[in-house]
mmCIF file of C-alpha atoms in Angstrom:
data_model
loop_
_atom_site.group_PDB
_atom_site.id
_atom_site.type_symbol
_atom_site.label_atom_id
_atom_site.label_comp_id
_atom_site.label_asym_id
_atom_site.label_seq_id
_atom_site.Cartn_x
_atom_site.Cartn_y
_atom_site.Cartn_z
ATOM 1 C CA MET M 7 132.690 115.033 95.070
ATOM 2 C CA THR M 8 132.778 111.144 95.795
ATOM 3 C CA LEU M 9 130.989 108.944 93.432
ATOM 4 C CA ASN M 10 128.519 108.217 96.739
ATOM 5 C CA HIS M 11 127.742 111.602 97.013
ATOM 6 C CA SER M 12 126.865 111.985 93.589
ATOM 7 C CA LEU M 13 124.682 108.677 93.497
ATOM 8 C CA VAL M 14 122.830 110.103 96.654
ATOM 9 C CA GLN M 15 122.229 113.075 94.733
ATOM 10 C CA LYS M 16 120.788 111.496 91.315
ATOM 11 C CA ILE M 17 118.735 108.691 93.242
ATOM 12 C CA GLY M 18 117.471 111.632 95.780
ATOM 13 C CA ASN M 19 116.846 114.012 93.013
ATOM 14 C CA ALA M 20 114.455 111.486 91.088
ATOM 15 C CA ILE M 21 112.826 110.855 94.303
ATOM 16 C CA LYS M 22 112.278 114.176 95.110
ATOM 17 C CA GLU M 23 110.787 115.010 91.452
ATOM 18 C CA VAL M 24 108.299 112.192 91.509
ATOM 19 C CA SER M 25 107.171 113.500 95.206
ATOM 20 C CA ARG M 26 107.091 117.211 93.693
ATOM 21 C CA ASN M 27 105.242 116.450 90.639
ATOM 22 C CA ARG M 28 103.435 113.568 91.961
ATOM 23 C CA GLY M 29 104.725 111.829 88.781
ATOM 24 C CA SER M 30 103.838 108.267 90.273
ATOM 25 C CA THR M 31 100.281 106.175 90.831
ATOM 26 C CA TRP M 32 101.614 105.240 94.275
ATOM 27 C CA TRP M 33 103.526 108.298 95.948
ATOM 28 C CA TYR M 34 101.328 110.070 98.176
ATOM 29 C CA THR M 35 98.007 108.989 96.164
ATOM 30 C CA PRO M 36 94.466 110.111 97.513
ATOM 31 C CA HIS M 37 94.246 106.457 99.188
ATOM 32 C CA MET M 38 97.540 107.382 101.482
ATOM 33 C CA ALA M 39 96.342 110.843 102.183
ATOM 34 C CA ALA M 40 93.480 109.404 103.459
ATOM 35 C CA ALA M 41 95.746 106.984 105.387
ATOM 36 C CA SER M 42 97.434 109.700 106.892
ATOM 37 C CA ARG M 43 94.373 111.576 107.731
ATOM 38 C CA ALA M 44 92.573 108.429 109.651
ATOM 39 C CA ILE M 45 95.580 107.725 111.580
ATOM 40 C CA THR M 46 96.278 111.114 112.711
ATOM 41 C CA GLU M 47 92.492 111.160 113.892
ATOM 42 C CA ARG M 48 93.296 108.138 116.113
ATOM 43 C CA ILE M 49 96.211 109.197 117.748
ATOM 44 C CA PRO M 50 94.322 111.040 120.492
ATOM 45 C CA LEU M 51 91.961 108.059 120.994
ATOM 46 C CA VAL M 52 94.561 105.012 121.508
ATOM 47 C CA ASP M 53 96.466 104.533 124.784
ATOM 48 C CA SER M 54 99.713 104.037 123.133
ATOM 49 C CA LEU M 55 101.506 104.794 119.590
ATOM 50 C CA LEU M 56 103.994 102.305 118.206
ATOM 51 C CA GLU M 57 106.117 104.111 115.584
ATOM 52 C CA VAL M 58 107.553 101.090 113.611
ATOM 53 C CA ARG M 59 111.036 102.033 112.374
ATOM 54 C CA ASP M 60 113.572 99.953 110.207
ATOM 55 C CA SER M 61 116.571 98.999 112.293
ATOM 56 C CA ARG M 62 119.034 99.933 109.154
ATOM 57 C CA ILE M 63 117.807 103.145 108.943
ATOM 58 C CA PRO M 64 116.625 104.502 112.621
ATOM 59 C CA LEU M 65 116.477 107.989 111.409
ATOM 60 C CA SER M 66 115.546 108.127 107.845
ATOM 61 C CA SER M 67 112.528 106.286 108.741
ATOM 62 C CA THR M 68 110.994 108.406 111.109
ATOM 63 C CA CYS M 69 107.171 108.945 110.237
ATOM 64 C CA GLU M 70 106.283 112.460 109.715
ATOM 65 C CA LEU M 71 102.883 111.968 111.046
ATOM 66 C CA ILE M 72 104.251 112.442 115.205
ATOM 67 C CA LYS M 73 107.135 114.544 114.729
ATOM 68 C CA HIS M 74 105.268 117.262 116.250
ATOM 69 C CA LEU M 75 104.947 115.389 119.355
ATOM 70 C CA SER M 76 107.187 115.645 122.300
ATOM 71 C CA PRO M 77 108.640 112.313 123.828
ATOM 72 C CA SER M 78 106.144 110.648 126.268
ATOM 73 C CA SER M 79 104.980 107.383 127.757
ATOM 74 C CA ARG M 80 102.674 106.807 125.144
ATOM 75 C CA HIS M 81 104.896 107.113 122.200
ATOM 76 C CA ILE M 82 107.450 104.104 121.424
ATOM 77 C CA ILE M 83 109.643 103.734 118.884
ATOM 78 C CA ILE M 84 110.074 100.151 117.406
ATOM 79 C CA LEU M 85 113.108 99.123 115.302
ATOM 80 C CA ASN M 86 112.157 96.475 113.541
ATOM 81 C CA LYS M 87 114.468 94.272 110.990
ATOM 82 C CA LYS M 88 116.908 93.930 113.716
ATOM 83 C CA ASP M 89 118.366 91.174 112.043
ATOM 84 C CA LEU M 90 119.328 92.458 109.137
ATOM 85 C CA ALA M 91 121.012 95.630 110.641
ATOM 86 C CA ASN M 92 124.611 95.691 112.155
ATOM 87 C CA HIS M 93 124.487 94.838 115.853
ATOM 88 C CA ILE M 94 126.931 97.157 117.270
ATOM 89 C CA GLN M 95 125.266 100.339 115.649
ATOM 90 C CA LEU M 96 122.053 98.938 116.467
ATOM 91 C CA LYS M 97 123.093 99.091 120.279
ATOM 92 C CA GLU M 98 124.386 102.624 119.489
ATOM 93 C CA TRP M 99 121.089 103.629 118.183
ATOM 94 C CA LEU M 100 119.152 102.106 121.453
ATOM 95 C CA LYS M 101 121.557 104.043 123.603
ATOM 96 C CA TYR M 102 121.084 107.053 121.521
ATOM 97 C CA PHE M 103 116.996 107.291 121.866
ATOM 98 C CA GLU M 104 117.444 106.239 125.664
ATOM 99 C CA GLN M 105 119.511 109.263 126.163
ATOM 100 C CA LYS M 106 117.072 111.196 124.254
ATOM 101 C CA LYS M 107 114.401 110.150 126.786
ATOM 102 C CA CYS M 108 112.595 107.931 124.217
ATOM 103 C CA LEU M 109 111.281 104.517 124.649
ATOM 104 C CA VAL M 110 112.367 102.057 122.432
ATOM 105 C CA PHE M 111 112.659 98.356 121.655
ATOM 106 C CA GLY M 112 114.851 96.433 118.739
ATOM 107 C CA VAL M 113 112.872 93.547 117.621
ATOM 108 C CA ASN M 114 112.725 90.861 114.761
ATOM 109 C CA SER M 115 109.248 90.357 113.723
ATOM 110 C CA HIS M 116 110.044 86.702 112.565
ATOM 111 C CA ASN M 117 111.459 85.568 116.080
ATOM 112 C CA LYS M 118 109.461 84.199 118.528
ATOM 113 C CA ASP M 119 111.197 84.717 121.477
ATOM 114 C CA ASN M 120 111.843 88.189 120.787
ATOM 115 C CA ILE M 121 108.018 88.584 120.374
ATOM 116 C CA LYS M 122 107.469 87.360 123.507
ATOM 117 C CA GLU M 123 110.164 89.885 125.303
ATOM 118 C CA LEU M 124 108.241 92.908 123.093
ATOM 119 C CA LEU M 125 104.636 91.423 124.355
ATOM 120 C CA ASN M 126 105.962 91.470 127.923
ATOM 121 C CA PHE M 127 107.493 94.968 127.554
ATOM 122 C CA LEU M 128 104.146 96.363 125.946
ATOM 123 C CA GLN M 129 102.148 94.736 128.660
ATOM 124 C CA ALA M 130 104.450 96.205 131.436
ATOM 125 C CA ARG M 131 104.145 99.561 129.837
ATOM 126 C CA ASP M 132 100.331 99.127 129.671
ATOM 127 C CA ARG M 133 99.946 98.196 133.336
ATOM 128 C CA GLU M 134 101.331 101.657 133.983
ATOM 129 C CA LEU M 135 98.530 103.411 132.300
ATOM 130 C CA PRO M 136 95.641 105.432 134.399
ATOM 131 C CA LYS M 137 93.181 102.710 135.475
ATOM 132 C CA ILE M 138 89.586 103.051 134.239
ATOM 133 C CA ASP M 139 86.928 102.285 137.220
ATOM 134 C CA HIS M 140 84.104 100.583 135.181
ATOM 135 C CA GLY M 141 84.131 97.301 133.399
ATOM 136 C CA ASP M 142 86.576 95.407 132.079
ATOM 137 C CA GLN M 143 89.660 97.641 130.373
ATOM 138 C CA THR M 144 90.324 97.620 126.811
ATOM 139 C CA ILE M 145 93.602 98.788 125.807
ATOM 140 C CA THR M 146 94.375 99.896 122.096
ATOM 141 C CA LEU M 147 97.794 100.101 120.408
ATOM 142 C CA MET M 148 98.215 101.581 117.086
ATOM 143 C CA LEU M 149 101.173 100.504 114.752
ATOM 144 C CA PHE M 150 102.008 103.207 112.277
ATOM 145 C CA GLY M 151 105.132 104.088 110.245
ATOM 146 C CA ILE M 152 106.517 104.439 106.632
ATOM 147 C CA PRO M 153 105.817 101.823 103.987
ATOM 148 C CA ASN M 154 107.568 98.429 104.281
ATOM 149 C CA VAL M 155 109.035 98.519 107.895
ATOM 150 C CA GLY M 156 107.380 95.571 108.650
ATOM 151 C CA LYS M 157 104.199 96.749 110.597
ATOM 152 C CA SER M 158 101.966 93.850 109.053
ATOM 153 C CA ALA M 159 104.419 90.982 109.917
ATOM 154 C CA LEU M 160 104.790 92.687 113.480
ATOM 155 C CA ALA M 161 101.030 92.717 114.078
ATOM 156 C CA ASN M 162 100.643 88.970 113.240
ATOM 157 C CA SER M 163 103.353 87.589 115.095
ATOM 158 C CA LEU M 164 102.131 89.673 118.374
ATOM 159 C CA HIS M 165 98.252 88.254 117.533
ATOM 160 C CA GLN M 166 99.786 84.721 117.103
ATOM 161 C CA ILE M 167 102.067 84.703 120.340
ATOM 162 C CA GLY M 168 99.604 86.658 122.409
ATOM 163 C CA ARG M 169 96.847 84.183 121.514
ATOM 164 C CA ILE M 170 98.929 81.276 122.262
ATOM 165 C CA SER M 171 99.882 82.898 125.698
ATOM 166 C CA ALA M 172 96.304 83.526 126.381
ATOM 167 C CA THR M 173 95.545 79.849 125.462
ATOM 168 C CA GLU M 174 92.743 81.422 123.462
ATOM 169 C CA LYS M 175 90.818 79.342 121.160
ATOM 170 C CA GLY M 176 89.610 80.354 117.768
ATOM 171 C CA ARG M 177 90.634 81.291 114.235
ATOM 172 C CA LEU M 178 93.815 83.430 113.847
ATOM 173 C CA LYS M 179 93.214 86.806 111.964
ATOM 174 C CA HIS M 180 95.841 87.853 109.731
ATOM 175 C CA ALA M 181 97.012 91.252 108.524
ATOM 176 C CA VAL M 182 98.272 91.232 104.728
ATOM 177 C CA VAL M 183 101.979 91.032 104.444
ATOM 178 C CA SER M 184 103.737 91.644 101.511
ATOM 179 C CA PRO M 185 107.460 92.317 100.408
ATOM 180 C CA HIS M 186 106.555 95.378 98.378
ATOM 181 C CA PRO M 187 105.761 98.659 100.171
ATOM 182 C CA GLY M 188 101.973 99.957 100.198
ATOM 183 C CA GLU M 189 100.038 96.579 100.322
ATOM 184 C CA THR M 190 98.212 97.263 103.753
ATOM 185 C CA LYS M 191 94.869 99.375 102.470
ATOM 186 C CA ASN M 192 92.906 99.377 105.515
ATOM 187 C CA ILE M 193 93.600 99.741 109.307
ATOM 188 C CA SER M 194 92.532 96.278 111.094
ATOM 189 C CA GLY M 195 92.495 95.467 114.479
ATOM 190 C CA LEU M 196 93.938 92.150 116.131
ATOM 191 C CA LYS M 197 93.619 91.039 119.700
ATOM 192 C CA ILE M 198 97.331 90.516 121.257
ATOM 193 C CA ALA M 199 96.286 89.607 125.321
ATOM 194 C CA SER M 200 93.996 89.267 127.462
ATOM 195 C CA HIS M 201 93.006 90.145 131.074
ATOM 196 C CA PRO M 202 93.339 93.050 130.363
ATOM 197 C CA SER M 203 92.707 93.091 126.512
ATOM 198 C CA ILE M 204 94.786 94.584 124.279
ATOM 199 C CA TYR M 205 94.336 95.253 120.827
ATOM 200 C CA VAL M 206 96.995 96.347 118.107
ATOM 201 C CA LEU M 207 95.892 98.293 115.093
ATOM 202 C CA ASP M 208 97.838 97.706 111.927
ATOM 203 C CA THR M 209 98.003 100.624 109.248
ATOM 204 C CA PRO M 210 99.070 101.395 106.197
ATOM 205 C CA GLY M 211 102.382 102.576 105.351
ATOM 206 C CA VAL M 212 102.537 106.526 104.843
ATOM 207 C CA VAL M 213 105.312 108.871 103.438
ATOM 208 C CA PRO M 214 105.259 112.532 103.570
ATOM 209 C CA ALA M 215 103.932 114.643 100.447
ATOM 210 C CA GLU M 216 107.229 115.535 99.721
ATOM 211 C CA ILE M 217 111.091 114.612 101.040
ATOM 212 C CA LEU M 218 113.792 117.186 100.684
ATOM 213 C CA ASP M 219 116.462 115.226 101.832
ATOM 214 C CA ALA M 220 118.435 113.379 99.059
ATOM 215 C CA GLU M 221 120.229 110.701 101.673
ATOM 216 C CA VAL M 222 116.978 110.342 103.471
ATOM 217 C CA CYS M 223 115.502 109.146 99.459
ATOM 218 C CA SER M 224 118.349 107.128 98.966
ATOM 219 C CA ASN M 225 118.265 105.251 102.096
ATOM 220 C CA LEU M 226 114.407 104.718 102.051
ATOM 221 C CA ALA M 227 114.842 103.332 98.496
ATOM 222 C CA LEU M 228 117.886 101.058 99.187
ATOM 223 C CA THR M 229 115.896 99.784 102.054
ATOM 224 C CA GLY M 230 112.901 98.822 99.977
ATOM 225 C CA ALA M 231 110.681 101.517 101.725
ATOM 226 C CA LEU M 232 109.876 102.763 98.155
ATOM 227 C CA LYS M 233 108.572 100.981 95.483
ATOM 228 C CA ASP M 234 111.464 99.956 92.766
ATOM 229 C CA CYS M 235 109.648 101.771 89.849
ATOM 230 C CA LEU M 236 110.765 104.920 91.379
ATOM 231 C CA VAL M 237 114.562 104.149 90.973
ATOM 232 C CA GLY M 238 116.110 101.566 88.916
ATOM 233 C CA ASP M 239 118.023 98.376 90.179
ATOM 234 C CA VAL M 240 121.201 99.424 88.676
ATOM 235 C CA GLU M 241 121.326 102.953 90.361
ATOM 236 C CA LEU M 242 120.637 101.466 93.767
ATOM 237 C CA ALA M 243 122.934 98.436 93.163
ATOM 238 C CA GLU M 244 125.975 100.909 92.619
ATOM 239 C CA TYR M 245 124.753 103.125 95.622
ATOM 240 C CA PHE M 246 124.955 99.884 97.839
ATOM 241 C CA LEU M 247 128.288 98.969 96.249
ATOM 242 C CA SER M 248 129.539 102.459 97.006
ATOM 243 C CA ILE M 249 128.660 101.741 100.544
ATOM 244 C CA PHE M 250 130.099 98.675 100.950
ATOM 245 C CA ASN M 251 133.600 99.029 98.935
ATOM 246 C CA LEU M 252 134.250 102.179 101.410
ATOM 247 C CA SER M 253 133.314 99.922 104.637
ATOM 248 C CA ASP M 254 135.903 96.801 106.145
ATOM 249 C CA GLU M 255 133.048 94.479 106.042
ATOM 250 C CA TYR M 256 134.936 92.563 102.923
ATOM 251 C CA LYS M 257 137.642 91.821 104.980
ATOM 252 C CA LYS M 258 135.847 89.450 107.260
ATOM 253 C CA TRP M 259 135.561 87.174 104.335
ATOM 254 C CA ALA M 260 139.365 86.760 103.794
ATOM 255 C CA LYS M 261 139.191 82.806 104.301
ATOM 256 C CA LEU M 262 136.469 82.381 101.518
ATOM 257 C CA SER M 263 139.033 83.531 99.058
ATOM 258 C CA LEU M 264 140.616 80.955 96.452
ATOM 259 C CA SER M 265 143.243 83.211 95.320
ATOM 260 C CA GLY M 266 146.007 81.951 97.915
ATOM 261 C CA ALA M 267 145.043 78.101 96.678
ATOM 262 C CA ASP M 268 147.892 77.832 94.377
ATOM 263 C CA ASP M 269 148.579 74.706 95.054
ATOM 264 C CA CYS M 270 145.199 73.045 94.294
ATOM 265 C CA SER M 271 144.701 71.643 91.302
ATOM 266 C CA GLU M 272 142.011 72.782 89.055
ATOM 267 C CA LEU M 273 139.545 70.113 89.907
ATOM 268 C CA GLU M 274 140.105 70.653 93.537
ATOM 269 C CA ARG M 275 139.530 74.112 93.171
ATOM 270 C CA ARG M 276 136.314 73.853 91.182
ATOM 271 C CA GLN M 277 134.859 71.436 93.852
ATOM 272 C CA LYS M 278 135.478 74.108 96.335
ATOM 273 C CA ARG M 279 133.589 76.322 94.714
ATOM 274 C CA GLN M 280 130.770 73.945 93.867
ATOM 275 C CA TYR M 281 130.096 73.421 97.623
ATOM 276 C CA LEU M 282 129.764 77.100 98.391
ATOM 277 C CA THR M 283 126.439 78.774 98.694
ATOM 278 C CA ASP M 284 125.104 81.213 96.416
ATOM 279 C CA HIS M 285 125.590 84.007 99.033
ATOM 280 C CA THR M 286 128.828 82.776 99.983
ATOM 281 C CA GLN M 287 130.438 82.727 96.686
ATOM 282 C CA VAL M 288 129.100 86.464 96.123
ATOM 283 C CA ARG M 289 130.835 87.455 99.120
ATOM 284 C CA ARG M 290 134.241 85.774 97.709
ATOM 285 C CA MET M 291 133.818 87.321 94.439
ATOM 286 C CA LEU M 292 133.258 90.908 96.280
ATOM 287 C CA TYR M 293 136.321 90.337 98.661
ATOM 288 C CA GLU M 294 138.913 89.483 95.681
ATOM 289 C CA ALA M 295 137.454 92.165 93.232
ATOM 290 C CA VAL M 296 137.932 94.644 96.297
ATOM 291 C CA SER M 297 140.661 93.658 98.184
ATOM 292 C CA SER M 298 142.831 93.130 94.704
ATOM 293 C CA PHE M 299 141.670 96.669 93.792
ATOM 294 C CA ASN M 300 144.289 99.643 94.044
ATOM 295 C CA GLY M 301 143.297 103.250 94.040
ATOM 296 C CA ASP M 302 141.835 106.163 96.021
ATOM 297 C CA LEU M 303 137.989 105.548 96.448
ATOM 298 C CA GLU M 304 137.022 108.692 97.601
ATOM 299 C CA ASP M 305 137.921 109.817 93.938
ATOM 300 C CA GLU M 306 134.648 109.207 91.667
ATOM 301 C CA GLU M 307 136.048 107.861 88.685
ATOM 302 C CA THR M 308 138.305 105.428 90.614
ATOM 303 C CA MET M 309 135.026 104.195 92.784
ATOM 304 C CA SER M 310 133.284 104.009 89.340
ATOM 305 C CA ARG M 311 135.913 101.564 88.134
ATOM 306 C CA LEU M 312 135.641 99.114 90.974
ATOM 307 C CA ILE M 313 131.855 99.175 90.761
ATOM 308 C CA LYS M 314 132.141 97.740 87.284
ATOM 309 C CA ALA M 315 134.760 95.701 88.398
ATOM 310 C CA ASP M 316 132.149 94.419 91.091
ATOM 311 C CA PHE M 317 129.329 93.696 88.473
ATOM 312 C CA ALA M 318 131.876 91.810 86.186
ATOM 313 C CA ALA M 319 133.008 89.505 88.677
ATOM 314 C CA LEU M 320 129.626 88.699 90.245
ATOM 315 C CA ARG M 321 128.350 87.526 86.698
ATOM 316 C CA ASP M 322 130.022 84.147 87.620
ATOM 317 C CA PRO M 323 128.332 83.408 91.100
ATOM 318 C CA PHE M 324 124.841 84.618 89.541
ATOM 319 C CA ASN M 325 125.490 82.229 86.452
ATOM 320 C CA LEU M 326 125.073 84.947 83.893
ATOM 321 C CA PRO M 327 127.354 84.689 80.974
ATOM 322 C CA PRO M 328 128.949 88.022 80.155
ATOM 323 C CA ASP M 329 126.999 88.064 76.727
ATOM 324 C CA SER M 330 123.643 87.671 78.185
ATOM 325 C CA ASP M 331 120.951 89.984 77.614
ATOM 326 C CA ASP M 332 120.772 92.642 80.364
ATOM 327 C CA CYS M 333 123.527 91.213 82.322
ATOM 328 C CA VAL M 334 123.884 94.563 84.533
ATOM 329 C CA ARG M 335 120.279 94.703 85.423
ATOM 330 C CA LYS M 336 120.238 91.169 86.309
ATOM 331 C CA VAL M 337 123.264 91.369 88.424
ATOM 332 C CA ALA M 338 122.121 94.292 90.229
ATOM 333 C CA ALA M 339 118.829 92.533 90.966
ATOM 334 C CA LYS M 340 120.228 89.383 92.561
ATOM 335 C CA LEU M 341 122.655 91.436 94.595
ATOM 336 C CA LEU M 342 119.833 93.577 96.199
ATOM 337 C CA ASN M 343 117.793 90.411 96.933
ATOM 338 C CA LEU M 344 120.582 89.231 98.958
ATOM 339 C CA TYR M 345 121.098 92.466 100.436
ATOM 340 C CA TRP M 346 117.484 92.741 101.612
ATOM 341 C CA THR M 347 117.186 89.518 102.930
ATOM 342 C CA GLY M 348 119.953 89.792 104.899
ATOM 343 C CA ARG M 349 122.085 86.834 103.203
ATOM 344 C CA LEU M 350 124.908 89.169 102.116
ATOM 345 C CA TYR M 351 125.848 91.037 105.088
ATOM 346 C CA HIS M 352 124.002 92.997 107.603
ATOM 347 C CA TYR M 353 124.764 97.110 107.229
ATOM 348 C CA THR M 354 123.051 100.093 109.051
ATOM 349 C CA LEU M 355 123.071 103.048 106.724
ATOM 350 C CA ASP M 356 121.969 105.734 109.276
ATOM 351 C CA VAL M 357 125.048 106.276 111.574
ATOM 352 C CA ALA M 358 124.143 106.921 115.175
ATOM 353 C CA PRO M 359 124.946 110.299 116.473
ATOM 354 C CA SER M 360 127.604 110.695 119.081
ATOM 355 C CA ASN M 361 126.151 110.003 122.427
ATOM 356 C CA ASN M 362 128.640 112.666 124.221
#
């Protein structure tokens, strides 16, 4: 058994235990259960269903509420946070969904040009809807999905770009946006287009009452879809490093290494290190730790030794002395923050199935 598999089981079992015993003030609370019912009740009433997923976990972030529905023109999969995902893998996932006859669109909710493209895409789809003869038609879209996939940020961006495009005046509304899952409490509507009027409903993120797959649990935790109180930072960072160490991503950072600069004076090496940004120094230290390590990384004990070496190497770029209190946890928290914000590297946890 590899360490990666062991960590998946450890994290997954911890989360499954919480969901099974409701041992959390956050997991499937009465509020979340009510939100699930409210969303389900609106499914037949809205014109289009926009299921927002995380581009890093296109399968793990599937919303259980509509799993029973067959692909249709009303259901559109929005792969958000595409700027954080591996671009090659994202293309594979888009191709996979298209071959499954699913409507799909990859988006970065903070990129205005990308939002304009999405808005044009949605308006084109809405023009294909059956027309109503009486009065001005109002079209309603509903955003829904698991927590922390960027539904509220996407709703705000569509609202802002849509209002500008329609040259409408008046105060902009804003859905509550937070980096923490479970912050959206109510269903709110925002206007994103005129002639015809199009409104988007922003809904609270919902998780199923129980998740049975350990790998899905681990992926949700690592991408921030679950509150970090359910799994510790150290366990998540170890899981992240077990994935990273087995990838070839570190090889791209070879030019950052200082190990080959033997002809440089200590002052020159120090100055070179000084002008590297924080995340660049982290990349350099990880490259040197992984590239200089020898051993079979499929072996659990060997991978464990490398992860310990990774943690030790990261103390310097994070300015943490070896004897500082809670050093491992602080390294883990800082490393995860770099991953979550896309400053370390872009990695897709769910591998696209073969399109053959």
